[in-house]
Amino acid sequence: MIERIVIIDQVDPVTFYGVNNANMHLIRNLFPKLRVAARGSVIKVIGDDAETAEFEHKIKELEDYCIKYNKLTEDVILDIVKGHAPAEPRHDDVIIFGQNGKPIAPRNTNQALLVKAFRENDLTFALGPAGTGKTYIAIALAVKALKNREVRKIILSRPAVEAGEKLGFLPGDMKDKIDPYLQPLYDALEDMIPAVKLKEYMDSNVIQIAPLAFMRGRTLNDAVIVLDEAQNTTVHQIKMFLTRLGTNAKMIITGDATQIDLPRSVKSGLVQALRVLRDVPGIGKVEFGKKDIVRHALVQRIVEAYERFDKEHADGDDSPAPTESEKES
């Protein structure tokens, strides 16, 4: 009798063990001659040398499946333990499988172009209105690179620029004041990585989410770096950020030049960077439009309504046009 320790540190134990440890109960039943104890990411097995070795091999196969698809079902466990190839979801264009095995794939032509541009370039600009999935796809590409061990970390950043509120009036310390600006990045990650695993990644700085100001002085190697809401960077900020790119690293910069929250006297770094870098090789650019909006259908109509309003009031008068009843009165 020997004891083996099997570590499943690449997956969320909750996902691997199943609801109420259902998956683990099934695995124990499939290896009746072994004594199996599981806690956290550690599985301890006691039994015959050959059988414990086979157990470890099958657990690693199950872990690999769980890493790829972010789920583990009883049917898959039965197939793998019995030596059959499990039925794998068919999604040729899938980027990654998110929470509960949800496939995350491009939903329109421009999202597919962003995937292609990321593959072919070390720096990619993704431009367009809110709701087109720019940031979501960018983060999915970063998570895929991390899961495939193409990079060692993910760095996500945003400029902390007020859109109506002032940082100083928000409650809490600096982290509490800044976190609301970074929440969209947290939301995307939570959709793609199990909660326990995400916390582990963030505690160990494998995934870092920080305001743009925290990037100064760093060289970012072996990473995918995403800068969101880049239209709100100043000229100096975006130049500083672009020059952080290190070896074996890729950058995706997302932004919407029609939604600049900077003071009118301050130039948008994104707008200038696009002009300065337009002829530099190795840089990709994908432009999204209103038709690429993948949020609620009403979002597209809202964007179009504001565009019409801006054209009608280009002279600076931002009061709405009078109604017929107002004209008569």
Coordinates of C-alpha atoms in Angstrom, one line a residue:
M1 CA 0.0 0.0 0.0
I2 CA 1.3 3.4 -0.9
E3 CA 0.0 7.0 -0.6
R4 CA 0.0 9.5 -3.4
I5 CA -0.7 13.2 -3.3
V6 CA -2.4 14.6 -6.4
I7 CA -2.6 18.4 -6.7
I8 CA -5.3 20.0 -8.9
D9 CA -4.1 23.6 -8.6
Q10 CA -5.1 24.8 -12.1
V11 CA -8.8 24.5 -11.6
D12 CA -11.4 25.7 -9.1
P13 CA -12.0 22.8 -6.7
V14 CA -15.7 23.7 -6.5
T15 CA -16.1 23.2 -10.2
F16 CA -13.9 20.0 -10.2
Y17 CA -15.6 18.3 -7.2
G18 CA -19.1 19.3 -8.3
V19 CA -22.2 20.4 -6.3
N20 CA -22.2 18.7 -2.9
N21 CA -19.0 16.8 -4.0
A22 CA -21.1 14.8 -6.5
N23 CA -18.1 14.4 -8.9
M24 CA -15.8 13.3 -6.2
H25 CA -18.4 10.7 -5.0
L26 CA -18.5 9.3 -8.5
I27 CA -14.7 9.2 -8.8
R28 CA -14.5 7.3 -5.5
N29 CA -17.1 4.8 -6.7
L30 CA -15.1 4.2 -9.9
F31 CA -12.0 3.4 -7.9
P32 CA -13.5 1.1 -5.1
K33 CA -10.2 -0.4 -4.1
L34 CA -8.7 3.0 -3.2
R35 CA -9.1 5.2 -0.2
V36 CA -9.5 8.7 -1.4
A37 CA -9.6 12.0 0.6
A38 CA -10.0 15.4 -1.1
R39 CA -9.6 18.8 0.5
G40 CA -9.1 22.0 -1.4
S41 CA -6.7 21.4 -4.2
V42 CA -5.1 18.3 -2.6
I43 CA -6.4 14.8 -3.3
K44 CA -4.8 12.0 -1.2
V45 CA -5.1 8.4 -2.4
I46 CA -4.0 5.2 -0.7
G47 CA -3.8 1.8 -2.3
D48 CA -1.9 -0.4 -4.7
D49 CA 1.0 1.2 -6.6
A50 CA -0.4 0.5 -10.1
E51 CA -4.0 1.6 -9.2
T52 CA -2.9 4.8 -7.5
A53 CA -0.8 5.6 -10.5
E54 CA -3.8 5.1 -12.8
F55 CA -5.9 7.2 -10.4
E56 CA -3.4 10.1 -10.6
H57 CA -3.3 9.8 -14.4
K58 CA -7.1 10.0 -14.7
I59 CA -7.4 12.9 -12.3
K60 CA -4.9 14.8 -14.4
E61 CA -6.9 14.1 -17.6
L62 CA -10.1 15.3 -15.8
E63 CA -8.2 18.4 -14.7
D64 CA -7.1 19.1 -18.2
Y65 CA -10.7 18.9 -19.4
C66 CA -11.9 21.2 -16.6
I67 CA -9.2 23.7 -17.4
K68 CA -10.3 23.8 -21.0
Y69 CA -14.0 23.9 -20.6
N70 CA -14.5 25.3 -17.1
K71 CA -16.9 22.5 -16.2
L72 CA -16.9 18.8 -15.3
T73 CA -19.9 16.6 -15.7
E74 CA -20.6 13.0 -14.6
D75 CA -20.7 11.9 -18.3
V76 CA -17.3 13.3 -18.9
I77 CA -15.9 11.6 -15.7
L78 CA -17.3 8.3 -16.8
D79 CA -15.9 8.6 -20.3
I80 CA -12.4 9.6 -19.2
V81 CA -12.1 7.1 -16.4
K82 CA -13.3 4.3 -18.7
G83 CA -10.8 5.3 -21.3
H84 CA -13.3 6.8 -23.8
A85 CA -12.8 10.2 -25.5
P86 CA -15.4 12.5 -24.0
A87 CA -17.8 14.4 -26.3
E88 CA -16.3 17.8 -26.6
P89 CA -18.4 20.9 -27.4
R90 CA -18.1 21.9 -31.1
H91 CA -17.3 25.6 -31.3
D92 CA -14.7 26.3 -34.0
D93 CA -14.5 30.0 -33.3
V94 CA -14.6 29.8 -29.5
I95 CA -12.0 31.9 -27.6
I96 CA -12.5 30.3 -24.1
F97 CA -15.2 28.6 -22.1
G98 CA -16.4 30.8 -19.3
Q99 CA -18.3 30.0 -16.1
N100 CA -20.2 26.7 -16.2
G101 CA -18.7 26.0 -19.6
K102 CA -20.4 28.9 -21.4
P103 CA -18.6 29.4 -24.8
I104 CA -17.2 32.9 -25.4
A105 CA -16.8 33.5 -29.1
P106 CA -17.0 36.5 -31.5
R107 CA -20.6 37.5 -32.0
N108 CA -20.0 39.6 -35.2
T109 CA -17.4 40.2 -37.9
N110 CA -15.5 43.0 -36.1
Q111 CA -15.1 40.9 -32.9
A112 CA -13.7 38.1 -35.1
L113 CA -11.3 40.7 -36.7
L114 CA -10.2 41.7 -33.2
V115 CA -9.3 38.1 -32.5
K116 CA -7.3 37.9 -35.7
A117 CA -5.6 41.3 -35.1
F118 CA -4.5 40.2 -31.6
R119 CA -3.0 37.0 -33.1
E120 CA -1.1 38.9 -35.7
N121 CA 0.1 42.0 -33.8
D122 CA 1.7 42.9 -30.5
L123 CA -0.3 46.1 -30.2
T124 CA -3.9 46.3 -31.2
F125 CA -6.4 49.2 -31.0
A126 CA -10.1 48.3 -30.7
L127 CA -12.2 51.4 -31.3
G128 CA -16.0 52.0 -31.2
P129 CA -19.1 52.8 -29.2
A130 CA -20.2 51.3 -25.9
G131 CA -21.7 47.9 -26.0
T132 CA -19.7 46.4 -28.9
G133 CA -17.9 43.9 -26.8
K134 CA -14.4 45.4 -27.3
T135 CA -13.3 45.1 -23.7
Y136 CA -15.0 41.7 -23.2
I137 CA -13.3 40.1 -26.1
A138 CA -10.0 41.7 -25.2
I139 CA -10.1 40.2 -21.7
A140 CA -11.2 36.8 -23.1
L141 CA -8.1 36.8 -25.3
A142 CA -6.0 37.7 -22.3
V143 CA -7.5 34.9 -20.2
K144 CA -7.0 32.4 -23.1
A145 CA -3.3 33.3 -23.4
L146 CA -2.9 32.9 -19.6
K147 CA -4.7 29.5 -19.6
N148 CA -2.5 28.3 -22.5
R149 CA 0.6 29.4 -20.6
E150 CA 1.6 31.8 -23.4
V151 CA 2.0 34.5 -20.8
R152 CA 2.5 34.6 -17.0
K153 CA 0.2 37.4 -16.2
I154 CA -2.6 39.7 -17.2
I155 CA -2.6 43.4 -16.5
L156 CA -5.8 45.4 -16.9
S157 CA -5.9 49.1 -16.6
R158 CA -8.1 52.1 -16.9
P159 CA -7.6 55.9 -16.4
A160 CA -9.5 57.0 -13.3
V161 CA -11.3 59.9 -14.9
E162 CA -14.6 61.2 -13.4
A163 CA -17.7 61.0 -15.6
G164 CA -19.7 63.4 -13.4
E165 CA -18.5 62.4 -9.9
K166 CA -15.3 63.5 -8.1
L167 CA -13.0 61.0 -6.6
G168 CA -12.6 63.0 -3.4
F169 CA -16.3 62.9 -2.6
L170 CA -16.4 59.0 -2.8
P171 CA -16.2 57.2 0.6
G172 CA -13.3 55.0 1.7
D173 CA -9.6 54.9 1.0
M174 CA -7.9 55.2 -2.4
K175 CA -8.6 51.6 -3.4
D176 CA -12.3 52.1 -2.5
K177 CA -12.4 55.3 -4.5
I178 CA -10.7 53.7 -7.6
D179 CA -12.5 50.3 -7.6
P180 CA -15.7 51.6 -9.1
Y181 CA -13.8 52.7 -12.2
L182 CA -12.3 49.2 -12.6
Q183 CA -15.6 47.3 -11.9
P184 CA -16.3 46.5 -15.6
L185 CA -13.0 44.7 -15.8
Y186 CA -13.9 42.7 -12.6
D187 CA -17.2 41.8 -14.2
A188 CA -15.7 40.4 -17.3
L189 CA -13.2 38.3 -15.4
E190 CA -15.9 36.9 -13.1
D191 CA -17.7 35.7 -16.2
M192 CA -14.7 33.8 -17.4
I193 CA -12.8 32.5 -14.3
P194 CA -14.3 30.6 -11.3
A195 CA -14.4 32.8 -8.2
V196 CA -11.9 30.8 -6.2
K197 CA -9.4 30.7 -9.0
L198 CA -9.8 34.4 -9.8
K199 CA -9.2 35.3 -6.1
E200 CA -6.0 33.2 -6.2
Y201 CA -4.8 34.8 -9.4
M202 CA -5.4 38.3 -8.0
D203 CA -3.9 37.6 -4.6
S204 CA -0.7 36.3 -6.3
N205 CA -0.7 39.2 -8.8
V206 CA -1.1 36.8 -11.8
I207 CA -4.0 39.1 -12.7
Q208 CA -3.5 42.7 -11.9
I209 CA -6.1 45.4 -12.2
A210 CA -4.8 48.9 -11.6
P211 CA -5.4 52.5 -12.6
L212 CA -3.2 53.8 -15.4
A213 CA -1.1 56.0 -13.0
F214 CA 0.2 52.8 -11.4
M215 CA 1.9 51.7 -14.6
R216 CA 4.6 54.4 -14.5
G217 CA 8.2 53.0 -14.2
R218 CA 7.2 49.4 -15.0
T219 CA 8.4 47.1 -17.8
L220 CA 5.6 44.6 -18.6
N221 CA 7.1 41.3 -19.7
D222 CA 5.3 37.9 -20.4
A223 CA 1.9 39.5 -20.2
V224 CA -1.2 40.5 -22.0
I225 CA -1.9 44.2 -21.1
V226 CA -5.4 45.7 -21.7
L227 CA -5.9 49.5 -21.5
D228 CA -9.7 50.2 -21.4
E229 CA -11.4 53.6 -22.0
A230 CA -8.2 54.9 -23.5
Q231 CA -10.0 58.0 -24.9
N232 CA -9.7 59.4 -21.4
T233 CA -5.9 59.2 -21.3
T234 CA -3.8 62.3 -21.8
V235 CA -1.1 62.5 -24.4
H236 CA 1.6 61.9 -21.8
Q237 CA -0.3 59.0 -20.1
I238 CA -0.8 57.0 -23.3
K239 CA 2.8 57.5 -24.4
M240 CA 3.9 56.3 -21.0
F241 CA 1.7 53.3 -21.2
L242 CA 2.7 52.3 -24.7
T243 CA 6.3 52.3 -23.8
R244 CA 5.7 49.8 -20.9
L245 CA 5.5 47.0 -23.5
G246 CA 8.2 44.3 -22.7
T247 CA 9.3 41.0 -24.1
N248 CA 6.8 38.3 -24.9
A249 CA 4.0 40.8 -24.2
K250 CA 0.9 42.0 -26.1
M251 CA -1.3 45.1 -25.7
I252 CA -4.9 45.7 -26.5
I253 CA -6.1 49.3 -26.2
T254 CA -9.8 50.0 -26.3
G255 CA -11.6 53.3 -26.5
D256 CA -14.4 55.4 -28.0
A257 CA -13.3 58.8 -29.3
T258 CA -16.9 60.0 -29.1
Q259 CA -17.1 59.6 -25.3
I260 CA -14.2 61.6 -24.0
D261 CA -14.6 62.7 -20.4
L262 CA -11.4 64.8 -20.2
P263 CA -11.7 68.6 -19.7
R264 CA -12.1 70.4 -23.0
S265 CA -8.7 71.9 -22.7
V266 CA -7.0 68.5 -22.5
K267 CA -6.3 66.5 -25.6
S268 CA -7.1 62.8 -25.8
G269 CA -4.0 60.7 -25.9
L270 CA -5.9 58.0 -27.9
V271 CA -6.8 60.4 -30.7
Q272 CA -3.2 61.6 -31.0
A273 CA -1.7 58.1 -30.7
L274 CA -3.8 56.9 -33.6
R275 CA -2.4 59.7 -35.7
V276 CA 1.2 59.3 -34.6
L277 CA 1.2 55.5 -35.0
R278 CA -0.8 55.1 -38.1
D279 CA 2.2 54.0 -40.3
V280 CA 4.0 51.9 -37.7
P281 CA 4.2 48.2 -38.6
G282 CA 3.1 45.6 -36.1
I283 CA 0.1 47.6 -34.9
G284 CA -3.4 46.4 -35.6
K285 CA -6.6 48.4 -35.6
V286 CA -10.3 47.3 -35.5
E287 CA -13.1 49.8 -35.7
F288 CA -16.5 48.9 -34.4
G289 CA -19.7 50.7 -35.3
K290 CA -23.3 51.0 -34.1
K291 CA -24.3 47.8 -35.8
D292 CA -21.8 45.9 -33.7
I293 CA -23.5 46.7 -30.4
V294 CA -24.3 43.4 -28.7
R295 CA -26.0 44.7 -25.5
H296 CA -29.7 45.3 -25.3
A297 CA -31.2 46.3 -28.7
L298 CA -32.2 49.6 -27.0
V299 CA -28.6 50.6 -26.6
Q300 CA -28.1 50.9 -30.3
R301 CA -31.1 53.1 -30.6
I302 CA -29.9 55.3 -27.7
V303 CA -26.5 55.7 -29.4
E304 CA -28.1 56.7 -32.7
A305 CA -30.4 59.2 -30.9
Y306 CA -27.5 60.9 -29.2
E307 CA -25.6 61.1 -32.6
R308 CA -28.6 62.8 -34.2
F309 CA -28.9 65.2 -31.3
D310 CA -25.2 66.0 -31.5
K311 CA -25.5 66.8 -35.2
E312 CA -28.6 68.9 -34.7
H313 CA -26.9 70.9 -31.9
A314 CA -23.4 71.2 -33.3
D315 CA -23.6 75.0 -32.8
G316 CA -23.4 74.5 -29.0
D317 CA -27.0 74.8 -28.1
D318 CA -27.7 71.6 -26.1
S319 CA -31.4 72.4 -25.4
P320 CA -33.9 70.0 -27.0
A321 CA -35.9 71.1 -30.0
P322 CA -39.3 72.6 -29.0
T323 CA -42.3 70.3 -29.4
E324 CA -45.3 71.4 -31.5
S325 CA -47.3 72.4 -28.4
E326 CA -44.4 74.5 -27.2
K327 CA -44.2 76.2 -30.6
E328 CA -47.9 77.1 -30.5
S329 CA -47.6 78.5 -27.0

